[in-house]
Short mmCIF file of N, CA and C in Angstrom, two decimals:
data_model
loop_
_atom_site.label_atom_id
_atom_site.label_comp_id
_atom_site.label_asym_id
_atom_site.label_seq_id
_atom_site.Cartn_x
_atom_site.Cartn_y
_atom_site.Cartn_z
N MET A 135 -2.05 -11.64 11.06
CA MET A 135 -1.74 -10.62 12.01
C MET A 135 -1.73 -9.26 11.30
N THR A 136 -2.52 -8.31 11.79
CA THR A 136 -2.56 -6.97 11.20
C THR A 136 -1.32 -6.19 11.65
N LEU A 137 -0.55 -5.72 10.68
CA LEU A 137 0.67 -4.97 10.95
C LEU A 137 0.46 -3.47 10.83
N LEU A 138 -0.53 -3.08 10.04
CA LEU A 138 -0.76 -1.66 9.78
C LEU A 138 -2.20 -1.49 9.30
N SER A 139 -2.86 -0.44 9.76
CA SER A 139 -4.20 -0.14 9.31
C SER A 139 -4.32 1.38 9.22
N LEU A 140 -4.64 1.87 8.02
CA LEU A 140 -4.67 3.31 7.76
C LEU A 140 -5.91 3.69 6.97
N SER A 141 -6.34 4.93 7.14
CA SER A 141 -7.36 5.49 6.27
C SER A 141 -7.05 6.97 6.11
N GLY A 142 -7.51 7.53 5.02
CA GLY A 142 -7.25 8.94 4.79
C GLY A 142 -7.60 9.34 3.38
N SER A 143 -7.02 10.45 2.95
CA SER A 143 -7.12 10.92 1.59
C SER A 143 -5.86 11.73 1.31
N GLY A 144 -5.58 11.92 0.04
CA GLY A 144 -4.38 12.66 -0.30
C GLY A 144 -3.13 11.80 -0.23
N ILE A 145 -1.99 12.47 -0.05
CA ILE A 145 -0.70 11.80 0.00
C ILE A 145 -0.34 11.56 1.46
N LYS A 146 0.04 10.31 1.78
CA LYS A 146 0.40 9.99 3.16
C LYS A 146 1.43 8.87 3.17
N SER A 147 2.40 8.98 4.07
CA SER A 147 3.37 7.91 4.33
C SER A 147 2.99 7.24 5.64
N SER A 148 3.12 5.93 5.67
CA SER A 148 2.82 5.19 6.90
C SER A 148 4.00 5.24 7.85
N LYS A 149 3.76 4.84 9.07
CA LYS A 149 4.87 4.60 10.00
C LYS A 149 5.61 3.36 9.50
N THR A 150 6.83 3.17 9.96
CA THR A 150 7.57 1.98 9.56
C THR A 150 7.11 0.78 10.38
N PHE A 151 7.27 -0.40 9.80
CA PHE A 151 6.94 -1.63 10.50
C PHE A 151 7.91 -2.71 10.05
N GLU A 152 7.99 -3.78 10.84
CA GLU A 152 8.85 -4.91 10.53
C GLU A 152 8.04 -6.19 10.56
N PHE A 153 8.52 -7.18 9.81
CA PHE A 153 7.85 -8.47 9.78
C PHE A 153 8.84 -9.50 9.25
N SER A 154 8.84 -10.71 9.80
CA SER A 154 9.82 -11.71 9.41
C SER A 154 9.22 -12.89 8.64
N GLY A 155 8.02 -12.76 8.15
CA GLY A 155 7.40 -13.83 7.37
C GLY A 155 7.80 -13.77 5.90
N ASP A 156 7.17 -14.63 5.11
CA ASP A 156 7.47 -14.71 3.68
C ASP A 156 6.87 -13.58 2.87
N SER A 157 5.67 -13.12 3.29
CA SER A 157 4.97 -12.11 2.51
C SER A 157 3.95 -11.38 3.39
N VAL A 158 3.45 -10.28 2.86
CA VAL A 158 2.34 -9.57 3.49
C VAL A 158 1.26 -9.35 2.43
N ASP A 159 0.01 -9.35 2.86
CA ASP A 159 -1.09 -8.97 1.99
C ASP A 159 -1.44 -7.51 2.27
N VAL A 160 -1.61 -6.74 1.21
CA VAL A 160 -2.03 -5.35 1.33
C VAL A 160 -3.44 -5.27 0.77
N ILE A 161 -4.38 -4.92 1.64
CA ILE A 161 -5.80 -4.86 1.29
C ILE A 161 -6.18 -3.39 1.23
N TYR A 162 -6.75 -2.95 0.10
CA TYR A 162 -7.06 -1.53 -0.04
C TYR A 162 -8.41 -1.31 -0.69
N THR A 163 -8.98 -0.16 -0.36
CA THR A 163 -10.18 0.34 -1.03
C THR A 163 -9.98 1.83 -1.28
N PHE A 164 -10.65 2.35 -2.28
CA PHE A 164 -10.66 3.80 -2.51
C PHE A 164 -12.01 4.20 -3.09
N ASP A 165 -12.40 5.45 -2.82
CA ASP A 165 -13.71 5.95 -3.24
C ASP A 165 -13.57 7.42 -3.64
N CYS A 166 -13.81 7.71 -4.89
CA CYS A 166 -13.70 9.07 -5.42
C CYS A 166 -15.07 9.66 -5.73
N SER A 167 -16.15 9.03 -5.27
CA SER A 167 -17.49 9.46 -5.65
C SER A 167 -17.81 10.88 -5.20
N ASP A 168 -17.17 11.37 -4.15
CA ASP A 168 -17.40 12.76 -3.72
C ASP A 168 -16.99 13.77 -4.78
N PHE A 169 -16.06 13.38 -5.67
CA PHE A 169 -15.60 14.28 -6.73
C PHE A 169 -16.49 14.23 -7.95
N GLY A 170 -17.21 13.12 -8.13
CA GLY A 170 -18.06 12.99 -9.30
C GLY A 170 -17.32 12.57 -10.56
N TYR A 171 -16.06 12.20 -10.42
CA TYR A 171 -15.28 11.72 -11.55
C TYR A 171 -14.22 10.73 -11.06
N ALA A 172 -13.65 9.99 -11.99
CA ALA A 172 -12.63 9.00 -11.63
C ALA A 172 -11.40 9.68 -11.07
N GLY A 173 -10.80 9.05 -10.08
CA GLY A 173 -9.57 9.56 -9.48
C GLY A 173 -8.48 8.51 -9.52
N ASN A 174 -7.27 8.94 -9.27
CA ASN A 174 -6.13 8.05 -9.27
C ASN A 174 -5.82 7.59 -7.85
N PHE A 175 -5.41 6.33 -7.69
CA PHE A 175 -5.02 5.79 -6.40
C PHE A 175 -3.76 4.96 -6.59
N GLN A 176 -2.72 5.27 -5.81
CA GLN A 176 -1.45 4.56 -5.91
C GLN A 176 -0.96 4.16 -4.52
N ILE A 177 -0.33 2.97 -4.45
CA ILE A 177 0.36 2.52 -3.23
C ILE A 177 1.78 2.12 -3.63
N TYR A 178 2.74 2.62 -2.88
CA TYR A 178 4.15 2.25 -3.03
C TYR A 178 4.60 1.55 -1.76
N PHE A 179 5.26 0.40 -1.91
CA PHE A 179 5.76 -0.39 -0.78
C PHE A 179 7.29 -0.30 -0.78
N TYR A 180 7.85 0.23 0.30
CA TYR A 180 9.30 0.41 0.41
C TYR A 180 9.89 -0.63 1.36
N GLY A 181 11.06 -1.15 1.01
CA GLY A 181 11.83 -2.00 1.90
C GLY A 181 11.97 -3.44 1.45
N ALA A 182 11.20 -3.89 0.45
CA ALA A 182 11.27 -5.28 0.03
C ALA A 182 11.65 -5.45 -1.44
N SER A 183 11.96 -4.37 -2.12
CA SER A 183 12.29 -4.46 -3.54
C SER A 183 13.63 -5.17 -3.73
N LEU A 184 13.70 -6.03 -4.73
CA LEU A 184 14.97 -6.67 -5.06
C LEU A 184 15.99 -5.66 -5.57
N LEU A 185 15.54 -4.45 -5.93
CA LEU A 185 16.44 -3.40 -6.41
C LEU A 185 17.00 -2.56 -5.28
N GLY A 186 16.57 -2.80 -4.05
CA GLY A 186 17.09 -2.07 -2.89
C GLY A 186 15.99 -1.41 -2.10
N PRO A 187 16.31 -1.02 -0.85
CA PRO A 187 15.27 -0.51 0.06
C PRO A 187 14.69 0.84 -0.33
N SER A 188 15.40 1.62 -1.15
CA SER A 188 14.88 2.94 -1.51
C SER A 188 14.07 2.92 -2.81
N VAL A 189 13.97 1.76 -3.45
CA VAL A 189 13.18 1.62 -4.68
C VAL A 189 11.87 0.94 -4.31
N PRO A 190 10.74 1.60 -4.52
CA PRO A 190 9.46 1.00 -4.11
C PRO A 190 8.93 -0.01 -5.11
N ASP A 191 8.14 -0.94 -4.60
CA ASP A 191 7.30 -1.78 -5.44
C ASP A 191 5.96 -1.06 -5.55
N ILE A 192 5.41 -0.96 -6.75
CA ILE A 192 4.12 -0.32 -6.96
C ILE A 192 3.05 -1.39 -6.82
N LEU A 193 2.24 -1.27 -5.76
CA LEU A 193 1.22 -2.28 -5.48
C LEU A 193 -0.12 -1.93 -6.09
N ALA A 194 -0.39 -0.66 -6.30
CA ALA A 194 -1.66 -0.24 -6.90
C ALA A 194 -1.42 1.02 -7.72
N ASN A 195 -2.08 1.08 -8.85
CA ASN A 195 -2.08 2.28 -9.69
C ASN A 195 -3.38 2.24 -10.48
N ASP A 196 -4.45 2.67 -9.82
CA ASP A 196 -5.80 2.56 -10.38
C ASP A 196 -6.36 3.93 -10.74
N LEU A 197 -7.18 3.97 -11.77
CA LEU A 197 -7.91 5.17 -12.16
C LEU A 197 -9.37 4.75 -12.31
N ALA A 198 -10.20 5.15 -11.34
CA ALA A 198 -11.61 4.73 -11.32
C ALA A 198 -12.39 5.58 -10.34
N MET A 199 -13.71 5.44 -10.36
CA MET A 199 -14.57 6.11 -9.37
C MET A 199 -14.36 5.50 -7.98
N SER A 200 -14.18 4.18 -7.95
CA SER A 200 -13.94 3.47 -6.69
C SER A 200 -13.36 2.11 -7.02
N GLY A 201 -12.82 1.47 -6.02
CA GLY A 201 -12.27 0.15 -6.24
C GLY A 201 -11.60 -0.39 -5.01
N GLY A 202 -10.94 -1.49 -5.19
CA GLY A 202 -10.23 -2.13 -4.10
C GLY A 202 -9.69 -3.46 -4.56
N ASP A 203 -8.76 -4.00 -3.78
CA ASP A 203 -8.16 -5.27 -4.13
C ASP A 203 -7.30 -5.73 -2.97
N THR A 204 -6.80 -6.93 -3.08
CA THR A 204 -5.80 -7.47 -2.18
C THR A 204 -4.61 -7.88 -3.03
N THR A 205 -3.43 -7.41 -2.66
CA THR A 205 -2.22 -7.76 -3.40
C THR A 205 -1.19 -8.29 -2.42
N THR A 206 -0.38 -9.23 -2.86
CA THR A 206 0.64 -9.84 -2.01
C THR A 206 1.99 -9.23 -2.33
N GLU A 207 2.71 -8.84 -1.28
CA GLU A 207 4.08 -8.34 -1.42
C GLU A 207 5.01 -9.39 -0.82
N TYR A 208 5.85 -10.00 -1.66
CA TYR A 208 6.82 -10.99 -1.20
C TYR A 208 8.03 -10.26 -0.64
N LEU A 209 8.54 -10.71 0.49
CA LEU A 209 9.57 -9.97 1.22
C LEU A 209 10.99 -10.43 0.90
N TYR A 210 11.16 -11.57 0.25
CA TYR A 210 12.48 -12.05 -0.19
C TYR A 210 13.51 -12.04 0.94
N GLY A 211 13.08 -12.41 2.13
CA GLY A 211 13.99 -12.49 3.26
C GLY A 211 14.18 -11.18 4.01
N ALA A 212 13.69 -10.09 3.48
CA ALA A 212 13.80 -8.80 4.18
C ALA A 212 12.87 -8.80 5.39
N THR A 213 13.29 -8.14 6.45
CA THR A 213 12.47 -8.06 7.66
C THR A 213 12.07 -6.62 7.99
N GLY A 214 12.50 -5.67 7.18
CA GLY A 214 12.15 -4.28 7.40
C GLY A 214 13.38 -3.46 7.73
N PRO A 215 13.18 -2.22 8.01
CA PRO A 215 11.87 -1.57 8.13
C PRO A 215 11.21 -1.38 6.77
N PHE A 216 9.89 -1.52 6.76
CA PHE A 216 9.06 -1.30 5.59
C PHE A 216 8.18 -0.08 5.85
N HIS A 217 7.74 0.56 4.79
CA HIS A 217 6.69 1.57 4.91
C HIS A 217 5.96 1.70 3.58
N LEU A 218 4.76 2.26 3.65
CA LEU A 218 3.93 2.48 2.47
C LEU A 218 3.77 3.97 2.22
N GLU A 219 3.57 4.31 0.96
CA GLU A 219 3.14 5.66 0.60
C GLU A 219 1.90 5.54 -0.26
N MET A 220 0.87 6.29 0.11
CA MET A 220 -0.37 6.34 -0.67
C MET A 220 -0.45 7.71 -1.33
N ASN A 221 -0.94 7.72 -2.57
CA ASN A 221 -1.06 8.97 -3.31
C ASN A 221 -2.40 8.95 -4.03
N SER A 222 -3.33 9.80 -3.57
CA SER A 222 -4.65 9.84 -4.19
C SER A 222 -5.41 11.06 -3.72
N GLU A 223 -6.26 11.59 -4.58
CA GLU A 223 -7.19 12.63 -4.17
C GLU A 223 -8.45 12.03 -3.55
N CYS A 224 -8.57 10.72 -3.61
CA CYS A 224 -9.75 10.00 -3.14
C CYS A 224 -9.63 9.65 -1.65
N ASP A 225 -10.74 9.24 -1.05
CA ASP A 225 -10.73 8.63 0.28
C ASP A 225 -10.26 7.19 0.12
N TRP A 226 -9.45 6.70 1.06
CA TRP A 226 -8.92 5.35 0.94
C TRP A 226 -8.72 4.69 2.30
N THR A 227 -8.63 3.37 2.26
CA THR A 227 -8.26 2.57 3.43
C THR A 227 -7.20 1.58 2.97
N VAL A 228 -6.24 1.30 3.84
CA VAL A 228 -5.18 0.35 3.54
C VAL A 228 -4.89 -0.47 4.80
N LYS A 229 -4.79 -1.77 4.63
CA LYS A 229 -4.48 -2.67 5.74
C LYS A 229 -3.38 -3.63 5.28
N VAL A 230 -2.37 -3.82 6.14
CA VAL A 230 -1.28 -4.75 5.84
C VAL A 230 -1.39 -5.91 6.82
N VAL A 231 -1.47 -7.12 6.28
CA VAL A 231 -1.63 -8.33 7.09
C VAL A 231 -0.43 -9.25 6.84
N GLY A 232 0.25 -9.65 7.92
CA GLY A 232 1.40 -10.53 7.81
C GLY A 232 1.00 -11.96 7.51
N MET A 233 1.70 -12.58 6.56
CA MET A 233 1.44 -13.96 6.17
C MET A 233 2.65 -14.80 6.56
N ALA A 234 2.44 -15.97 7.11
CA ALA A 234 3.54 -16.83 7.56
C ALA A 234 4.30 -17.42 6.39
#
């Protein structure tokens, strides 16, 4: 089940969302080719950290011309609210999919 789907560039915070499953998959891509050099891409996941809701889990911290991956965020019984923050000068897409 898709919980969130975003695209953009620069720094952006997502809307909040909730989910009661065990984990979510975060699928991302980024492309810095318009700049002609490698760029940084970061994703922070708020709300599921064992250290508390205001401490993010860092899901991506890449430095490249382009890339992408799928990473799993375990929720440890938390149901939200969750939100993501993306930080990059590159163009990016991010999708959050709920896993049972």
